[in-house]
Coordinates of C-alpha atoms in Angstrom, one line a residue:
M1 CA 1.7 -26.7 -9.6
I2 CA -1.5 -28.5 -8.6
G3 CA -0.5 -30.5 -5.5
A4 CA -3.0 -33.4 -5.6
N5 CA -2.5 -33.9 -9.4
F6 CA 1.3 -33.8 -9.1
N7 CA 1.2 -36.4 -6.2
Q8 CA -0.9 -38.7 -8.4
A9 CA 1.2 -38.2 -11.5
V10 CA 4.5 -39.1 -9.8
D11 CA 3.0 -42.2 -8.2
A12 CA 3.2 -44.2 -11.4
V13 CA 3.3 -48.0 -11.9
R14 CA 3.6 -50.3 -14.9
D15 CA 0.3 -51.4 -16.3
P16 CA 0.5 -55.3 -16.4
A17 CA -1.7 -55.4 -19.5
T18 CA 0.3 -52.9 -21.7
G19 CA 3.6 -52.7 -19.9
Q20 CA 3.3 -48.8 -20.1
P21 CA 3.5 -46.4 -17.1
V22 CA 0.2 -45.5 -15.6
C23 CA -0.9 -43.6 -12.6
R24 CA -1.6 -45.9 -9.7
V25 CA -4.9 -44.1 -9.1
K26 CA -6.1 -45.3 -12.5
R27 CA -5.8 -48.9 -11.3
T28 CA -8.6 -48.3 -8.8
D29 CA -10.4 -45.4 -10.6
P30 CA -10.3 -45.9 -14.4
S31 CA -12.2 -42.6 -14.9
S32 CA -9.3 -40.6 -13.5
A33 CA -7.7 -38.2 -15.9
C34 CA -4.3 -38.6 -14.3
V35 CA -1.3 -38.6 -16.7
P36 CA 1.9 -40.2 -15.3
I37 CA 4.8 -37.7 -15.3
N38 CA 8.4 -38.6 -16.0
L39 CA 10.8 -36.1 -14.2
F40 CA 14.0 -37.5 -15.7
G41 CA 15.5 -37.6 -19.2
E42 CA 15.7 -35.4 -22.2
G43 CA 12.3 -34.3 -23.5
S44 CA 10.6 -34.9 -20.1
P45 CA 8.0 -34.2 -18.8
S46 CA 5.6 -34.6 -21.7
A47 CA 3.2 -31.8 -22.6
E48 CA 0.3 -33.9 -21.5
A49 CA 1.8 -34.5 -18.1
L50 CA 2.6 -30.9 -17.6
A51 CA -0.9 -29.9 -18.6
Y52 CA -2.3 -32.2 -15.9
V53 CA -0.1 -31.1 -13.0
T54 CA -0.1 -27.3 -13.6
G55 CA -2.7 -24.6 -13.8
T56 CA -3.2 -20.9 -13.6
P57 CA -4.5 -19.2 -10.4
R58 CA -7.3 -16.7 -11.4
Q59 CA -9.2 -13.9 -9.7
R60 CA -11.8 -11.4 -10.8
A61 CA -12.5 -8.3 -8.7
T62 CA -15.3 -5.7 -8.9
T63 CA -14.9 -2.6 -6.8
I64 CA -17.6 0.0 -6.3
L65 CA -17.2 3.6 -5.2
D66 CA -20.1 5.9 -4.4
V67 CA -19.3 9.5 -3.5
G68 CA -21.5 12.4 -2.7
G69 CA -20.9 15.8 -1.0
M70 CA -21.6 19.5 -0.8
S71 CA -19.3 22.4 -0.1
L72 CA -19.5 26.1 0.4
R73 CA -16.7 28.6 -0.4
G74 CA -16.4 32.3 0.0
E75 CA -14.7 35.4 1.4
P76 CA -17.1 36.6 4.1
V77 CA -14.7 39.1 5.8
T78 CA -12.0 41.5 4.5
L79 CA -9.1 42.4 6.8
A80 CA -6.5 45.1 6.3
A81 CA -4.2 42.5 4.6
G82 CA -6.9 41.1 2.3
P83 CA -10.0 38.9 2.3
V84 CA -10.4 35.9 4.6
S85 CA -11.3 32.7 2.6
I86 CA -13.2 29.9 4.0
A87 CA -14.5 26.5 2.8
V88 CA -16.9 24.1 4.6
G89 CA -18.5 20.9 3.5
I90 CA -19.8 17.4 4.1
E91 CA -19.0 14.2 2.2
A92 CA -20.1 10.6 2.2
R93 CA -18.3 7.7 0.6
R94 CA -19.2 4.0 0.2
E95 CA -16.5 1.6 -0.9
A96 CA -17.1 -2.1 -1.6
I97 CA -15.4 -5.0 -3.2
R98 CA -16.3 -8.5 -4.4
Q99 CA -13.5 -10.7 -5.6
T100 CA -14.1 -14.2 -6.9
V101 CA -11.5 -16.8 -7.6
S102 CA -11.3 -20.0 -9.6
E103 CA -12.5 -23.3 -8.1
R104 CA -8.9 -24.5 -7.8
D105 CA -8.0 -21.4 -5.9
L106 CA -11.0 -21.8 -3.6
A107 CA -10.0 -25.4 -3.0
R108 CA -6.4 -24.2 -2.4
A109 CA -5.2 -26.7 -4.9
F110 CA -2.0 -24.9 -5.9
R111 CA 1.1 -25.8 -4.0
S112 CA 2.8 -22.4 -3.7
F113 CA 0.0 -19.8 -3.9
N114 CA -3.8 -19.5 -4.2
F115 CA -5.9 -16.4 -4.7
A116 CA -8.5 -15.7 -2.0
P117 CA -12.0 -14.3 -2.4
I118 CA -12.8 -10.9 -0.8
V119 CA -16.3 -9.6 0.1
G120 CA -16.7 -6.5 2.1
G121 CA -17.2 -2.7 2.3
F122 CA -17.3 0.3 4.5
T123 CA -19.0 3.7 4.7
V124 CA -17.5 6.9 5.8
K125 CA -19.2 10.3 6.5
E126 CA -17.1 13.4 6.8
A127 CA -17.4 17.1 7.6
F128 CA -14.6 19.6 7.0
G129 CA -13.7 23.2 7.3
E130 CA -10.8 25.3 6.0
I131 CA -9.7 28.9 6.4
L132 CA -7.1 31.2 5.0
V133 CA -6.4 34.4 7.0
P134 CA -4.1 37.2 5.6
L135 CA -2.2 38.7 8.6
A136 CA 0.1 41.2 6.9
R137 CA 0.9 42.5 3.5
D138 CA 3.5 44.8 1.9
R139 CA 5.5 45.4 5.1
P140 CA 9.2 44.9 5.7
L141 CA 9.9 41.2 5.8
L142 CA 6.2 40.6 5.9
R143 CA 5.2 41.1 2.2
K144 CA 2.5 38.4 2.4
L145 CA 2.0 36.6 5.7
E146 CA -0.9 34.2 5.7
L147 CA -2.3 31.7 8.2
N148 CA -4.1 28.6 7.0
A149 CA -5.9 25.9 9.0
A150 CA -8.1 22.9 8.3
V151 CA -10.0 20.3 10.3
R152 CA -11.9 17.2 9.3
L153 CA -14.1 14.7 11.2
S154 CA -14.3 11.3 9.6
D155 CA -16.8 8.7 10.9
Y156 CA -16.1 5.2 9.6
D157 CA -18.8 2.5 10.2
T158 CA -15.9 0.1 10.8
T159 CA -13.7 2.0 13.3
G160 CA -15.8 5.0 14.4
A161 CA -15.0 8.7 14.4
I162 CA -11.6 10.2 14.1
W163 CA -10.2 13.8 13.8
S164 CA -7.5 15.2 11.5
W165 CA -6.3 18.8 11.3
K166 CA -3.7 21.1 9.8
L167 CA -2.2 24.4 10.9
G168 CA 0.3 26.3 8.7
A169 CA 1.7 29.7 7.8
T170 CA 3.4 31.1 4.8
N171 CA 5.3 34.4 4.3
E172 CA 7.1 36.2 1.5
F173 CA 10.1 37.8 3.1
F174 CA 11.3 39.6 0.0
P175 CA 10.4 39.3 -3.7
G176 CA 10.7 35.7 -4.8
F177 CA 11.5 34.2 -1.4
R178 CA 8.7 32.5 0.5
A179 CA 8.9 30.4 3.7
R180 CA 6.3 27.9 4.8
F181 CA 5.5 25.9 8.0
T182 CA 2.9 23.2 8.6
R183 CA 1.9 21.0 11.5
S184 CA -0.8 18.4 11.0
R185 CA -2.5 15.3 12.4
D186 CA -3.1 12.9 9.6
I187 CA -5.1 9.7 9.4
R188 CA -5.4 6.7 7.1
S189 CA -8.1 4.0 7.6
A190 CA -7.5 0.5 6.4
N191 CA -8.4 -0.2 2.8
L192 CA -10.7 -3.0 1.5
A193 CA -7.9 -5.5 0.9
E194 CA -6.3 -4.9 4.3
L195 CA -9.7 -5.4 6.0
Y196 CA -11.3 -8.2 4.1
T197 CA -8.8 -10.4 2.2
Q198 CA -9.5 -14.0 3.2
L199 CA -6.7 -16.3 4.2
T200 CA -4.3 -17.1 1.4
V201 CA -2.0 -20.1 1.5
G202 CA 1.7 -20.2 0.6
Y203 CA 5.0 -21.6 1.6
N204 CA 8.3 -19.9 2.5
T205 CA 11.8 -21.1 3.0
L206 CA 12.9 -19.6 6.3
T207 CA 16.0 -19.6 8.5
D208 CA 15.0 -20.8 12.0
P209 CA 17.4 -19.2 14.5
V210 CA 16.2 -21.6 17.2
K211 CA 17.1 -24.7 15.2
N212 CA 19.8 -23.0 13.2
A213 CA 18.4 -24.6 10.1
S214 CA 16.6 -23.7 6.9
V215 CA 13.0 -24.9 6.9
Y216 CA 10.1 -24.9 4.3
V217 CA 7.1 -23.7 6.2
L218 CA 3.3 -23.2 5.5
N219 CA 2.3 -19.5 5.6
H220 CA -1.2 -18.0 5.9
S221 CA -1.8 -14.4 5.1
G222 CA -5.0 -12.3 4.9
G223 CA -6.9 -9.3 6.0
N224 CA -7.8 -8.1 9.5
P225 CA -11.2 -6.5 10.2
D226 CA -10.1 -5.3 13.6
L227 CA -7.4 -2.9 12.2
R228 CA -7.3 0.5 13.8
P229 CA -6.7 3.7 11.6
E230 CA -3.2 5.0 11.3
T231 CA -2.6 8.4 12.9
A232 CA 0.4 10.5 12.1
T233 CA 1.9 13.7 13.4
T234 CA 3.7 15.6 10.6
L235 CA 5.8 18.7 10.7
T236 CA 7.2 20.4 7.6
A237 CA 9.2 23.6 7.3
G238 CA 10.9 25.0 4.2
F239 CA 11.3 27.7 1.6
L240 CA 10.9 28.5 -2.1
Y241 CA 13.1 30.9 -3.9
A242 CA 12.4 32.1 -7.4
P243 CA 14.5 35.2 -7.9
P244 CA 12.9 37.8 -10.2
A245 CA 16.3 38.6 -11.8
I246 CA 16.7 35.0 -13.1
P247 CA 13.4 34.0 -14.8
G248 CA 12.7 30.3 -14.6
L249 CA 15.0 29.5 -11.7
R250 CA 13.4 27.8 -8.7
L251 CA 15.1 26.6 -5.6
S252 CA 13.2 24.9 -2.8
A253 CA 14.1 22.9 0.3
D254 CA 11.8 21.4 3.0
Y255 CA 12.5 19.6 6.2
Y256 CA 9.9 16.9 7.2
R257 CA 9.4 14.9 10.4
I258 CA 6.7 12.2 10.5
R259 CA 5.7 9.9 13.3
I260 CA 3.0 7.3 12.5
D261 CA 1.2 5.4 15.2
D262 CA -0.7 2.1 14.7
V263 CA 1.0 1.5 11.3
I264 CA -0.9 -0.9 9.1
T265 CA 1.5 -3.4 7.5
I266 CA 2.5 -7.0 7.1
V267 CA 5.6 -8.4 8.8
S268 CA 7.2 -10.9 6.6
A269 CA 7.4 -14.5 7.8
Q270 CA 11.2 -14.3 8.2
D271 CA 11.0 -11.1 10.2
L272 CA 8.3 -12.7 12.4
V273 CA 10.6 -15.6 13.3
I274 CA 13.6 -13.3 14.0
R275 CA 11.6 -10.7 16.0
C276 CA 10.0 -13.5 18.1
F277 CA 13.5 -15.0 18.7
N278 CA 14.7 -11.6 19.8
G279 CA 12.0 -11.3 22.4
N280 CA 9.0 -9.7 20.7
Q281 CA 6.3 -11.8 22.4
A282 CA 3.4 -10.0 20.6
L283 CA 4.7 -11.5 17.3
C284 CA 5.4 -14.9 18.7
G285 CA 1.7 -15.7 18.5
N286 CA 2.1 -15.6 14.7
V287 CA 4.8 -18.3 14.7
E288 CA 3.5 -21.8 15.5
R289 CA 5.8 -24.7 16.5
D290 CA 5.2 -28.4 17.3
G291 CA 6.1 -30.2 20.4
N292 CA 9.7 -30.6 19.2
G293 CA 10.1 -26.9 18.6
N294 CA 9.9 -27.1 14.8
I295 CA 8.0 -24.3 13.0
T296 CA 4.8 -25.6 11.5
R297 CA 3.1 -22.4 10.4
T298 CA 3.5 -18.6 10.2
L299 CA 0.7 -16.1 10.0
T300 CA 1.5 -12.8 8.1
S301 CA -1.9 -11.1 8.2
Y302 CA -2.2 -7.3 8.4
L303 CA -1.7 -5.8 11.8
N304 CA -1.1 -2.5 13.6
L305 CA 2.5 -1.9 14.5
S306 CA 3.2 0.5 17.4
E307 CA 5.1 3.3 15.6
Y308 CA 7.1 4.4 12.6
R309 CA 9.3 7.4 12.4
T310 CA 11.1 9.2 9.6
D311 CA 12.6 12.5 8.8
G312 CA 14.6 14.1 6.1
I313 CA 15.0 16.9 3.6
D314 CA 13.4 17.3 0.2
A315 CA 15.3 19.7 -2.1
E316 CA 14.8 20.8 -5.7
L317 CA 16.7 23.0 -8.1
S318 CA 15.2 23.7 -11.5
Q319 CA 15.7 26.0 -14.4
T320 CA 13.2 26.5 -17.2
L321 CA 14.7 27.9 -20.4
P322 CA 12.9 29.2 -23.5
C323 CA 13.1 27.4 -26.8
A324 CA 15.7 28.7 -29.2
G325 CA 15.3 29.1 -32.9
S326 CA 11.7 30.0 -33.9
P327 CA 10.4 33.0 -32.0
A328 CA 7.0 31.3 -31.6
C329 CA 8.3 27.8 -31.1
P330 CA 4.8 26.4 -31.8
A331 CA 5.5 22.7 -32.3
I332 CA 6.1 21.4 -28.7
S333 CA 6.4 17.7 -28.3
R334 CA 7.6 15.3 -25.6
F335 CA 11.1 15.7 -27.1
G336 CA 11.0 19.5 -27.0
C337 CA 10.4 21.9 -29.8
G338 CA 9.7 21.1 -33.4
P339 CA 12.0 21.2 -36.4
T340 CA 12.5 24.9 -36.1
G341 CA 13.3 25.1 -32.4
S342 CA 15.3 23.5 -29.7
T343 CA 15.3 23.2 -26.0
A344 CA 18.0 23.5 -23.4

């Protein structure tokens, strides 16, 4: 819905010369393309009136990604349990976006939603190193014990330098049974949309706990160039069992525990109002009220939350069976074997 056009179309009067409905604006501006709209009755509104008061928000985005890097891999040392593998390298990446929108979007002509232009980019330079060290092999309960580690330094021109790392171990206790453990510090920098989206305009129907009423409120949303990178501490531990006596059978289970600091997210307008009402003063700045205490605007731009935690277990049990029928079973399709075979 185009707000200004709709307002003109519903403000219809009778033309004294013809006796037909006409937009009031045409009485003072005969060049106006306004078409009066009838909101009542069978067959209303007319196609011409609908074409005048409605339109399509449009956007076109071009993203550019330039990547370059060098890496070196090798096995410079051999221990009693096997060769030590290393990898080192450097990388550079440039990401940029240019998003244009229609003139109506740029003028924020639509009543419920308007696309916003985006122009921006960032550059990151990285250096990394990885190592895999065999510690024991073919010993009781230590058939293949390996230590793996990795470290990466990422330098963003928007937020500066930040480290990430991983330390893990794997071991095969007996044939087919492997255990694994990993501890890591992970990062995620804000993407282009989170950083550079300009303010978009919309409206939400909210429940205001202060007034105990339902309200229709203006909402602004957009990017935040001051976002800090997310940092996470992750721990995983689990096992994989593929018994040699049962070909194709795989059983795995992993416990994970993740804590993310400075989570990049958007808090919905309704949650903003409720959390502010419950005492979160940091979010009250995103809820504006007039002198009578009525909500006049909410701001749901991207922000860094303090913390997010989750933990759980991932488990998988699978059995791969050979095709029956044709010994070769050559005709494999997404539905299984061909006419001469079958799957279980």
